[in-house]
PDB file of C-alpha atoms in Angstrom:
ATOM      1  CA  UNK A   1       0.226  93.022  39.556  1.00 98.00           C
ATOM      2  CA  UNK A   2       2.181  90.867  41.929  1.00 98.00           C
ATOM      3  CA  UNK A   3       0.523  89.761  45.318  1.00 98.00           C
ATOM      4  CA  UNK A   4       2.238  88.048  47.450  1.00 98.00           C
ATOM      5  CA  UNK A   5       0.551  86.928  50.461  1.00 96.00           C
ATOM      6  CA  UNK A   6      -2.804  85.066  50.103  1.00 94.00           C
ATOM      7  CA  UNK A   7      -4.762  87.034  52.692  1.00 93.00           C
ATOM      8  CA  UNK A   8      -7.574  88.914  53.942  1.00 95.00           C
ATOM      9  CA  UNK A   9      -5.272  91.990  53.866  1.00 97.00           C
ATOM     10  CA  UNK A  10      -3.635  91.402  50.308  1.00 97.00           C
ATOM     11  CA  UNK A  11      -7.122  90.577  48.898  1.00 97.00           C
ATOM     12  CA  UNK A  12      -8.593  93.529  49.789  1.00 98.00           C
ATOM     13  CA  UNK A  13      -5.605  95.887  48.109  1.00 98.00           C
ATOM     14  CA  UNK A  14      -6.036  93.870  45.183  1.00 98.00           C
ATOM     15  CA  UNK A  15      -9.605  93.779  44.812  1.00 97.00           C
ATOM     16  CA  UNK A  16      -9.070  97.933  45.301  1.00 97.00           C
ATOM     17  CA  UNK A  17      -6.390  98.043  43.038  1.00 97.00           C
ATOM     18  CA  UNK A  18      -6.436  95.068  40.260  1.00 97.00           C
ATOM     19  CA  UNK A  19      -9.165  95.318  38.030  1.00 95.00           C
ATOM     20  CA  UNK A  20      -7.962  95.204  34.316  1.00 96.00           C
ATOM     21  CA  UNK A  21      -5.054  94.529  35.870  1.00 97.00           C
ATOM     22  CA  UNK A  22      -3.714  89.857  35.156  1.00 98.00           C
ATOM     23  CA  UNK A  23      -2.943  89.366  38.988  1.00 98.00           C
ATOM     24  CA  UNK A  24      -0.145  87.051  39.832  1.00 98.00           C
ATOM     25  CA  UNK A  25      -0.674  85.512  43.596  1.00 98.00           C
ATOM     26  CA  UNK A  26       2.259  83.757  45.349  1.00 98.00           C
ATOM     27  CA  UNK A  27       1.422  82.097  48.619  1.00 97.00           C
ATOM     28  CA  UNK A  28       3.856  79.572  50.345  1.00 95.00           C
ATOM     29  CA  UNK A  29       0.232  77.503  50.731  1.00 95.00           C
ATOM     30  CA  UNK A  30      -1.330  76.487  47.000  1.00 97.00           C
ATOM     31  CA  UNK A  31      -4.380  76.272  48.797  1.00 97.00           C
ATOM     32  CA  UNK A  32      -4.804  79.394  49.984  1.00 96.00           C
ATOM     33  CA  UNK A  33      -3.602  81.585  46.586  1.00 97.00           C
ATOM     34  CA  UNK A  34      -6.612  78.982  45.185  1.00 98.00           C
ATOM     35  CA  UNK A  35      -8.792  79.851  47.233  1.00 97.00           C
ATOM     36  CA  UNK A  36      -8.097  84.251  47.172  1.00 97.00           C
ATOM     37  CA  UNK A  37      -7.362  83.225  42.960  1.00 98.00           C
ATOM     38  CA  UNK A  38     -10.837  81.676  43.031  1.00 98.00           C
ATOM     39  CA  UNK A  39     -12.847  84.275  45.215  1.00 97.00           C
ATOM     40  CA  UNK A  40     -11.379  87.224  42.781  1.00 98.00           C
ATOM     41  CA  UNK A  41     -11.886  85.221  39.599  1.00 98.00           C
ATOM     42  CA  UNK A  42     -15.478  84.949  40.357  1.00 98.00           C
ATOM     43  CA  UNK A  43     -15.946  88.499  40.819  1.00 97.00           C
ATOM     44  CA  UNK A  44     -14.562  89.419  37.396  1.00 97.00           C
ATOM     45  CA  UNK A  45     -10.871  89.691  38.227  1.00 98.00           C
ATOM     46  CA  UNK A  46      -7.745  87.677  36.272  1.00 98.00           C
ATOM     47  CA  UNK A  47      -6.128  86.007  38.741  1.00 98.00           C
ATOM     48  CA  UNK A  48      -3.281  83.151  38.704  1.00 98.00           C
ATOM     49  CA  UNK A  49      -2.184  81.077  41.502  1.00 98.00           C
ATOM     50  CA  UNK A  50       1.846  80.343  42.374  1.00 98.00           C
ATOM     51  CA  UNK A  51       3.084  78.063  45.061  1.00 98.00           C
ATOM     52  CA  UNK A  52       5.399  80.813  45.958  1.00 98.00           C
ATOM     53  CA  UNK A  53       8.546  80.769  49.264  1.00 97.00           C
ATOM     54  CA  UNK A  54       9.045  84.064  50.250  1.00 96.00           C
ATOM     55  CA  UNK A  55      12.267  82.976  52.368  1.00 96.00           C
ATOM     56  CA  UNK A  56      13.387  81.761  48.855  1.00 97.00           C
ATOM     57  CA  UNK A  57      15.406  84.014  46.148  1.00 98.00           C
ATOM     58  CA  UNK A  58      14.627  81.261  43.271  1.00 98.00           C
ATOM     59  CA  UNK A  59      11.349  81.159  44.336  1.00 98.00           C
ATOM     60  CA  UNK A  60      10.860  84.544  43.713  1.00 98.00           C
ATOM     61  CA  UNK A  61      12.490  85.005  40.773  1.00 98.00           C
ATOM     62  CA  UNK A  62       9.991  82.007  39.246  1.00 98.00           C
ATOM     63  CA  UNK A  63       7.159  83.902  40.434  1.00 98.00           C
ATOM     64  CA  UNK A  64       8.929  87.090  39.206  1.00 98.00           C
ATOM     65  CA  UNK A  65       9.476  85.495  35.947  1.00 98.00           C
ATOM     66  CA  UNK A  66       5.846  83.913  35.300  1.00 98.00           C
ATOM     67  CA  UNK A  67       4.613  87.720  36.080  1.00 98.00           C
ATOM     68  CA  UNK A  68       6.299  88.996  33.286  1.00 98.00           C
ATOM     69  CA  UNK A  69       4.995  86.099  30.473  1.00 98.00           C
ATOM     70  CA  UNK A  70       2.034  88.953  30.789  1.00 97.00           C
ATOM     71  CA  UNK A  71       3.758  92.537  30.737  1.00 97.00           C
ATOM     72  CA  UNK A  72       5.466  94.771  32.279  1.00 98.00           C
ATOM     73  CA  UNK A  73       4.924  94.663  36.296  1.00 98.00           C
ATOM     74  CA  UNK A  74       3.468  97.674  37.134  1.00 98.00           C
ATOM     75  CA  UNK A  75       2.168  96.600  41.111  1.00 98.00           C
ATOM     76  CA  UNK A  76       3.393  95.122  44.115  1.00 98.00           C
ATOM     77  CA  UNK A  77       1.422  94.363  47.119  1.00 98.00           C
ATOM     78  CA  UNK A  78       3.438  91.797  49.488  1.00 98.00           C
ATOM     79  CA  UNK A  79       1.181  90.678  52.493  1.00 97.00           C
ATOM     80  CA  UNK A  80       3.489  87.596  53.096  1.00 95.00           C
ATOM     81  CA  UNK A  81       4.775  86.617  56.174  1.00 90.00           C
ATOM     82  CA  UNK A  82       4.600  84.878  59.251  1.00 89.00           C
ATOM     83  CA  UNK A  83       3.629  85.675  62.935  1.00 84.00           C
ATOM     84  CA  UNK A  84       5.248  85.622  66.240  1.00 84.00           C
ATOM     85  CA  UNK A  85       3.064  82.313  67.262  1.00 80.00           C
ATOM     86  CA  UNK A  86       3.215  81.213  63.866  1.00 79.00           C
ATOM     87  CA  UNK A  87       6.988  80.014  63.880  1.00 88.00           C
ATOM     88  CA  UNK A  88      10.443  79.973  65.154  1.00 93.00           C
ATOM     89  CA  UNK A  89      13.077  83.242  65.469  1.00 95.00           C
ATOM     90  CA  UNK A  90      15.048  81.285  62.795  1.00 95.00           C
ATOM     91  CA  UNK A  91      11.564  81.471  60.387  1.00 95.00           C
ATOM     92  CA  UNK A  92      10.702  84.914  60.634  1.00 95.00           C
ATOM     93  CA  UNK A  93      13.699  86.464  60.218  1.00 97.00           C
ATOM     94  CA  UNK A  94      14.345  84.021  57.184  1.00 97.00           C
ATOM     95  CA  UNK A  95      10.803  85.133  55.691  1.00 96.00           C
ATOM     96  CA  UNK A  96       9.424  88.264  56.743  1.00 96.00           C
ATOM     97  CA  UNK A  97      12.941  90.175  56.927  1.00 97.00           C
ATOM     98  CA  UNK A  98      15.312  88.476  54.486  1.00 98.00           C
ATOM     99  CA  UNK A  99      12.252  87.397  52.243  1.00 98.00           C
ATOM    100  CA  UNK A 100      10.552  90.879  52.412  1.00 98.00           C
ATOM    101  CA  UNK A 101      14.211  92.479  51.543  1.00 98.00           C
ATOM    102  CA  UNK A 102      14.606  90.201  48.164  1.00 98.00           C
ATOM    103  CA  UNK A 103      11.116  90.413  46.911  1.00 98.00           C
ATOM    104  CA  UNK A 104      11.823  94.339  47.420  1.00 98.00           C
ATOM    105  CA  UNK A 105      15.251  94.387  45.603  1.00 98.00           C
ATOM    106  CA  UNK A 106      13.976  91.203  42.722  1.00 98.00           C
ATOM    107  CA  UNK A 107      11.163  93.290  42.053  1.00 98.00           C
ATOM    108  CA  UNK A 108      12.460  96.706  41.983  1.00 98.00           C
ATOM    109  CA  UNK A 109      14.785  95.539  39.081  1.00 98.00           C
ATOM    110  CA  UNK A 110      12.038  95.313  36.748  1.00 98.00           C
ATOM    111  CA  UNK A 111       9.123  97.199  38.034  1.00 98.00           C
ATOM    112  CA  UNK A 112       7.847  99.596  35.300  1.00 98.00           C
ATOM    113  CA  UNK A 113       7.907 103.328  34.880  1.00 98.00           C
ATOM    114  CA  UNK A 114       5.445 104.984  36.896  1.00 98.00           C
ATOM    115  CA  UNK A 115       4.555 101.763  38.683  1.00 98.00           C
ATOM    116  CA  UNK A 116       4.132 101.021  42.268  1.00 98.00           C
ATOM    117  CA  UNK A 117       4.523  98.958  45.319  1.00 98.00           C
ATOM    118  CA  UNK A 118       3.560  98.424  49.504  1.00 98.00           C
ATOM    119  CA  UNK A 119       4.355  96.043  51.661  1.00 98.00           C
ATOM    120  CA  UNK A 120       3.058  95.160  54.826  1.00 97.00           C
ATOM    121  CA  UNK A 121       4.954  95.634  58.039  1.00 96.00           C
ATOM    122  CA  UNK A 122       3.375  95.953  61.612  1.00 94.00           C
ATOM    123  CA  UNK A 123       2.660  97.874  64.201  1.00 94.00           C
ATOM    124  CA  UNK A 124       5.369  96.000  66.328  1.00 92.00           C
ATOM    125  CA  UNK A 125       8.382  97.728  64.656  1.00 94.00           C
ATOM    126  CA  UNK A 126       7.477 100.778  65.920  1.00 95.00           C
ATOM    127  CA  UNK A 127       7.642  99.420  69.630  1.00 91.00           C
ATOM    128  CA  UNK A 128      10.848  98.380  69.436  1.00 92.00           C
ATOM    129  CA  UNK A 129      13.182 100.747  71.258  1.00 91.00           C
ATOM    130  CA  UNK A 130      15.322 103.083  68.756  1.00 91.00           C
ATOM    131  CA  UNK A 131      18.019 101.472  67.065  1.00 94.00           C
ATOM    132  CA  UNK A 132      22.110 103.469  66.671  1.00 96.00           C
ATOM    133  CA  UNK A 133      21.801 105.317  63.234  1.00 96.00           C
ATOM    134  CA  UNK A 134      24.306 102.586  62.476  1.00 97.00           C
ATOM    135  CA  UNK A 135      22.212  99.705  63.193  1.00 97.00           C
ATOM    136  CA  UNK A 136      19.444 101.502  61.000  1.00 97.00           C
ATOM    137  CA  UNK A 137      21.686 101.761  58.187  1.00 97.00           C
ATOM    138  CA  UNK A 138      22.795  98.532  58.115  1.00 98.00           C
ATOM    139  CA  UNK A 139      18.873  97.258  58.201  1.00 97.00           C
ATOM    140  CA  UNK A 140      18.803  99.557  55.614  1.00 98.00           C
ATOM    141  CA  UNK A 141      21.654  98.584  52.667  1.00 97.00           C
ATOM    142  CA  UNK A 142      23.447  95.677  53.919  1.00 98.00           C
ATOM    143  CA  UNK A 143      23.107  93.504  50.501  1.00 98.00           C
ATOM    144  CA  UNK A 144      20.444  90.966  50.956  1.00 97.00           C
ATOM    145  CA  UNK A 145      22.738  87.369  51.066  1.00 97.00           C
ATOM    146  CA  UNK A 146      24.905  88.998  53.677  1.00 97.00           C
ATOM    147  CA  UNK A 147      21.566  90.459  56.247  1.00 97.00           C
ATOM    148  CA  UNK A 148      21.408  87.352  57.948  1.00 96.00           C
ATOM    149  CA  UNK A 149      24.814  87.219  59.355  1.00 97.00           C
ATOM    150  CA  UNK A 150      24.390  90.668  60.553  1.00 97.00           C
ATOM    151  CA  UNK A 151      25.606  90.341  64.445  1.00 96.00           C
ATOM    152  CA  UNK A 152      22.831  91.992  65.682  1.00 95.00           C
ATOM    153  CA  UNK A 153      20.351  89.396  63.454  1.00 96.00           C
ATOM    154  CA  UNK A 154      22.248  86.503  65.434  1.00 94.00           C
ATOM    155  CA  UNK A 155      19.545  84.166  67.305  1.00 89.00           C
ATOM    156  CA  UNK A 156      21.585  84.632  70.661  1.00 91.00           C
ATOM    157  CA  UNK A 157      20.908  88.513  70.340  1.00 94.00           C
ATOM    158  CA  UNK A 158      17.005  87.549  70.025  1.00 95.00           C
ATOM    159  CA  UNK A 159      15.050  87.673  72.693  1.00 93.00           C
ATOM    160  CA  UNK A 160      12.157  85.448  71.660  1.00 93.00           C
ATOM    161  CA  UNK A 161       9.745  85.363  68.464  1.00 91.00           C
ATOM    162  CA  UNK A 162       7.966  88.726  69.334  1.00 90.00           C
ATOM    163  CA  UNK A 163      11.377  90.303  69.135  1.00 94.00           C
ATOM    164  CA  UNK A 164      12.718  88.948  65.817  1.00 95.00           C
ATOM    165  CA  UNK A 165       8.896  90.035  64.553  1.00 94.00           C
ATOM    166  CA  UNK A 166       9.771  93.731  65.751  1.00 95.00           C
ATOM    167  CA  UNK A 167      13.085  93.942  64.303  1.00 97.00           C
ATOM    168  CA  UNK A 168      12.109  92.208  60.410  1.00 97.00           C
ATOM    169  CA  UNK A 169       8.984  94.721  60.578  1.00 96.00           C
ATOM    170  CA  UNK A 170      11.565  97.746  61.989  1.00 97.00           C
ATOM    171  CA  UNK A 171      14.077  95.806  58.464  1.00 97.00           C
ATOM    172  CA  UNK A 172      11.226  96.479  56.401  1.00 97.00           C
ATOM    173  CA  UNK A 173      10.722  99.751  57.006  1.00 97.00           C
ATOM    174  CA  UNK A 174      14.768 100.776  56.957  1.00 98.00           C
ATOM    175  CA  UNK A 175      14.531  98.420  53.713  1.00 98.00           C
ATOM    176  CA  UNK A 176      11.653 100.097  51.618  1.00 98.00           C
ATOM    177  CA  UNK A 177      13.475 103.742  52.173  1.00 98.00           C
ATOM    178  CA  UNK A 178      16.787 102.168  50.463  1.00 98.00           C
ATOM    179  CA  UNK A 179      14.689 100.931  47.982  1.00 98.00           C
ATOM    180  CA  UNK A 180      12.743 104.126  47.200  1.00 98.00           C
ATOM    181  CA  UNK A 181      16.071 105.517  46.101  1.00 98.00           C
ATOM    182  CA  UNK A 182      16.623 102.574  43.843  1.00 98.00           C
ATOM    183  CA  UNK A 183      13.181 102.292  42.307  1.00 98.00           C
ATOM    184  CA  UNK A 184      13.203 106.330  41.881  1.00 98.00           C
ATOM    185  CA  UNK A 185      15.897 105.035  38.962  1.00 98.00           C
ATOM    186  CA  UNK A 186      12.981 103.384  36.971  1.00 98.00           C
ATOM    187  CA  UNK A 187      10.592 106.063  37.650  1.00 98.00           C
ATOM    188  CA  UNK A 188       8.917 104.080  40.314  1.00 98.00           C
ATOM    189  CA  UNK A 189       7.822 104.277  43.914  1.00 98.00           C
ATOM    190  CA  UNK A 190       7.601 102.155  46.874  1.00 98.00           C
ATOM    191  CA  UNK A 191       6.015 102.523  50.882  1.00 98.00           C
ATOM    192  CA  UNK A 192       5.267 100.208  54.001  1.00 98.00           C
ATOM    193  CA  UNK A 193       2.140  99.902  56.237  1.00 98.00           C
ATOM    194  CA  UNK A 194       2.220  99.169  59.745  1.00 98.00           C
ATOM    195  CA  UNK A 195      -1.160  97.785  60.698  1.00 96.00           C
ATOM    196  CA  UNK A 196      -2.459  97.655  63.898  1.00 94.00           C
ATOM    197  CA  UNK A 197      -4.704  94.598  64.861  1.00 92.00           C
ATOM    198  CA  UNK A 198      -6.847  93.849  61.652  1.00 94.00           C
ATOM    199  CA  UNK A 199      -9.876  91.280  62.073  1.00 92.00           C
ATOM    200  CA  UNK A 200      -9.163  88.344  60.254  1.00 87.00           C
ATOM    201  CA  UNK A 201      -9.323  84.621  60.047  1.00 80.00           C
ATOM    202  CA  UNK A 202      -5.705  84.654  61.952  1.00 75.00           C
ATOM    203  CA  UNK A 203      -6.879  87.283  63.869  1.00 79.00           C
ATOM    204  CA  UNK A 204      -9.603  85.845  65.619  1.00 81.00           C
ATOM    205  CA  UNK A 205      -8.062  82.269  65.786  1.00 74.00           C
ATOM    206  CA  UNK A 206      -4.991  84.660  67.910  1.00 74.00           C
ATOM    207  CA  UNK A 207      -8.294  86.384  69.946  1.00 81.00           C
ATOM    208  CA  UNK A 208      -9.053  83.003  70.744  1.00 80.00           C
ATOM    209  CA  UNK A 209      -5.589  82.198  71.731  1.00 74.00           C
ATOM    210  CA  UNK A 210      -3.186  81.929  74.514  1.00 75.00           C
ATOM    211  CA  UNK A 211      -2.565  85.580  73.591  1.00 74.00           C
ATOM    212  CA  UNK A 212      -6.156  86.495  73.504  1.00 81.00           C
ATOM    213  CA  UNK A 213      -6.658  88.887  76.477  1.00 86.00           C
ATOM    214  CA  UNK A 214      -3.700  90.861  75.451  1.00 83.00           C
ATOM    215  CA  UNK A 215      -4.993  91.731  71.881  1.00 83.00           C
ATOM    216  CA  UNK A 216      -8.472  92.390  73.278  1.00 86.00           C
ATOM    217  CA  UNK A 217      -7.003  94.184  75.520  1.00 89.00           C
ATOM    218  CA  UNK A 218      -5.048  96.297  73.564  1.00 89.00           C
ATOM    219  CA  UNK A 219      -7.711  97.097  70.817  1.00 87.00           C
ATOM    220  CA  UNK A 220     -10.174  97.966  73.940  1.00 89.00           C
ATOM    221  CA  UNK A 221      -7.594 100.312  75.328  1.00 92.00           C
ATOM    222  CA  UNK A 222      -6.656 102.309  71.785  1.00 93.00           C
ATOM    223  CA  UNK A 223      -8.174 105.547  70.722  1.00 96.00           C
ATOM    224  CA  UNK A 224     -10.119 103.981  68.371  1.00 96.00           C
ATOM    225  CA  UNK A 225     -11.596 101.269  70.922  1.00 95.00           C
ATOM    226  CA  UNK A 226     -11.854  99.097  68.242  1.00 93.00           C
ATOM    227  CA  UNK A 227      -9.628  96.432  65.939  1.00 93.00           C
ATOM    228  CA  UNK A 228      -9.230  97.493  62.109  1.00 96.00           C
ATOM    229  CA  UNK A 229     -10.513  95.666  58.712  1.00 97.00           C
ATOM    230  CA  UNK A 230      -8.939  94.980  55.854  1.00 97.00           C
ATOM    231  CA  UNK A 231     -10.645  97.199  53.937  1.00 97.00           C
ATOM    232  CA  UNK A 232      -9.223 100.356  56.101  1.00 98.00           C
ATOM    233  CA  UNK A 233      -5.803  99.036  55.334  1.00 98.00           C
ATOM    234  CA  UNK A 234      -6.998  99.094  51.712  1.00 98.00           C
ATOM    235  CA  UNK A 235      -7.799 102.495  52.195  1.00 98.00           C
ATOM    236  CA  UNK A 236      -4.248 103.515  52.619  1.00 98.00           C
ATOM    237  CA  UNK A 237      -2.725 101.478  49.980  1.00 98.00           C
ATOM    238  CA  UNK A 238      -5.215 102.822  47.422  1.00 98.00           C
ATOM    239  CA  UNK A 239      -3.755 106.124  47.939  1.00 98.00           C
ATOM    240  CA  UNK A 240      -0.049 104.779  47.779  1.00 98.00           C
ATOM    241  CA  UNK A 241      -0.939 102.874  44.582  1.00 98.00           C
ATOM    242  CA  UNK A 242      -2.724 105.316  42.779  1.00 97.00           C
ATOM    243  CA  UNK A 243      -1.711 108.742  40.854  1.00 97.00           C
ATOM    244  CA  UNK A 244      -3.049 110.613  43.650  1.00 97.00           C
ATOM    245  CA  UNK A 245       0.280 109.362  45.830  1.00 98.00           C
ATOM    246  CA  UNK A 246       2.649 110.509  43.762  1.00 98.00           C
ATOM    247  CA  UNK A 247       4.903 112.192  45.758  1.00 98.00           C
ATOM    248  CA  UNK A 248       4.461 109.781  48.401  1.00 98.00           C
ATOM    249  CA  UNK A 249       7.432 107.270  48.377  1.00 98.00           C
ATOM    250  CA  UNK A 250      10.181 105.342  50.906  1.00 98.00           C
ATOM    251  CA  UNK A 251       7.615 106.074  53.780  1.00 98.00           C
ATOM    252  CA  UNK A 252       5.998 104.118  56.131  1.00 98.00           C
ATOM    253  CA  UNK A 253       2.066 104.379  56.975  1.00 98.00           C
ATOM    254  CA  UNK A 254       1.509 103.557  60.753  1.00 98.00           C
ATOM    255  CA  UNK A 255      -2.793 101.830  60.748  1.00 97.00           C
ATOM    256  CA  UNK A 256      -3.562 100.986  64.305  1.00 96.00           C
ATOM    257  CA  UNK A 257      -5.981 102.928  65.989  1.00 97.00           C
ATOM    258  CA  UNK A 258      -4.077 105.092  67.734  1.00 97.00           C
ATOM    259  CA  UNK A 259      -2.553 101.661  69.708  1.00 95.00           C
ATOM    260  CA  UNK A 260       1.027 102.655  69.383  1.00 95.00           C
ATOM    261  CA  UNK A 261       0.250 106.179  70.839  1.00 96.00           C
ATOM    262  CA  UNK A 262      -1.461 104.563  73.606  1.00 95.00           C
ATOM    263  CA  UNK A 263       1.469 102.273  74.259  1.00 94.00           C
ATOM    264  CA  UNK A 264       3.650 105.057  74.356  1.00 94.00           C
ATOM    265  CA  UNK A 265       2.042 107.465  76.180  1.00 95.00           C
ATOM    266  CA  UNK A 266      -1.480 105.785  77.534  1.00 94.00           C
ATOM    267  CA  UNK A 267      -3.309 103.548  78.942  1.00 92.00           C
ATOM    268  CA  UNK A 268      -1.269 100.705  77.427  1.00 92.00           C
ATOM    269  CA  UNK A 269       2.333 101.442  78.352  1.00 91.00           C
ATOM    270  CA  UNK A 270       4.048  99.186  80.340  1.00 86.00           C
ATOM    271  CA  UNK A 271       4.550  99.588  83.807  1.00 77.00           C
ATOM    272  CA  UNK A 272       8.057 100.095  84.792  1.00 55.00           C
ATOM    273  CA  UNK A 273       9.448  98.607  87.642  1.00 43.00           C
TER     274      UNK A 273
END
């Protein structure tokens, strides 16, 4: 298994999903695929840590590469990425859409027969007003060195950070159906999630944030009435992992208590002027 993404989220998926299983964990931080590697190993998993760029193709392929010194790859749970108050327009759409779109297309080269992946979008795609089926489409199959020079992927046709956020989690999803088709060649299968507002170290340091009224507020005003876990995330990807999600591939697995819905037609949508 391949996780990439030394979090809360990715943990939990793996520690549903690895055991017997040599897990190989890429973070762009050594310390923190340490410190998941170490947790796991002490609770009877086989981990391995990788200094691991998800904006890079070579780094990648080296983590690719040191995955396969132990078999075939049969799992891929990516849970990298960066936030909207986390970095610059120029960063996320260099890591979570370009970096989410190689690791998709490196991996989906040599995943094995009957294996299976998920990556982890957001919530925040699905806000973003509908895109032209055109624009879709070329989130969809534009070939991965060329996305970036995409006209509407230009920095002056970015709002701010929150917008390039929407639009590389609205990529991921437009890229993980083009790869469905591609990984359905080798017998394999491949989905997003869209969480909602999980509770986690990030989480609560953005709760205690400039930002913080507006996520308490919008957990508060959700269906649910509540933030998620990890573990309910986990949930989701067990099913999309295991045998039991067979038939369950290129689709994309919305997790936020009912907050879009609420945005959309409740409580939380925005007043109009």
């Amino acid at each position: 298994m391949i996780l990439t993404g030394a979090g809360q989220i990715g943990m939990a998926i793996t520690r549903r999903m690895g055991y017997g299983m040599k897990i190989v964990i890429g973070d762009s931080r050594m310390e923190n695929a340490e410190a998941i590697s170490d947790i796991m190993n002490k609770a009877g998993y086989d981990t391995l840590p990788i200094c691991t760029d998800i904006s890079s193709r070579d780094s990648i392929l080296s983590l690719i590469a040191e995955a396969l010194k132990y078999g075939e790859i049969k799992m891929l749970v990516n849970a990298a990425g960066v936030s909207p108050s986390q970095a610059s327009i120029g960063t996320i759409l260099k890591a979570d859409l370009y970096g989410t779109a190689v690791l998709l297309e490196e991996v989906g080269k040599v995943i094995a027969k009957g294996g299976a992946g998920v990556t982890i979008s957001s919530q925040s795609g699905h806000r973003l007003p509908a895109l032209t089926a055109e624009e879709d489409a070329l989130l969809a199959t534009t070939p991965t060195e060329e996305l970036l020079k995409l006209g509407m992927l230009h920095e002056s046709n970015i709002r701010d950070t929150l917008h390039a956020y929407q639009i590389a989690k609205r990529c991921n999803v437009k890229r993980v159906m083009a790869e469905a088709v591609r990984w359905g060649e080798r017998g394999a299968r491949i989905n997003s999630i869209s969480p909602g507002i999980i509770v986690t170290p990030l989480a609560i340091d953005e709760f205690n944030g400039p930002r913080g009224d507006f996520y308490k507020n919008m957990f508060a005003k959700c269906p649910a009435g509540r933030p998620g876990t990890a573990d309910e995330v986990a949930n989701v990807a067990e099913l999309l992992l295991c045998p039991r999600g067979a038939f369950i591939t290129g689709a994309d697995f919305l997790i936020d208590g009912g907050a879009t819905a609420s945005y959309f037609y409740g409580s939380l949508k925005p007043e109009t002027k």
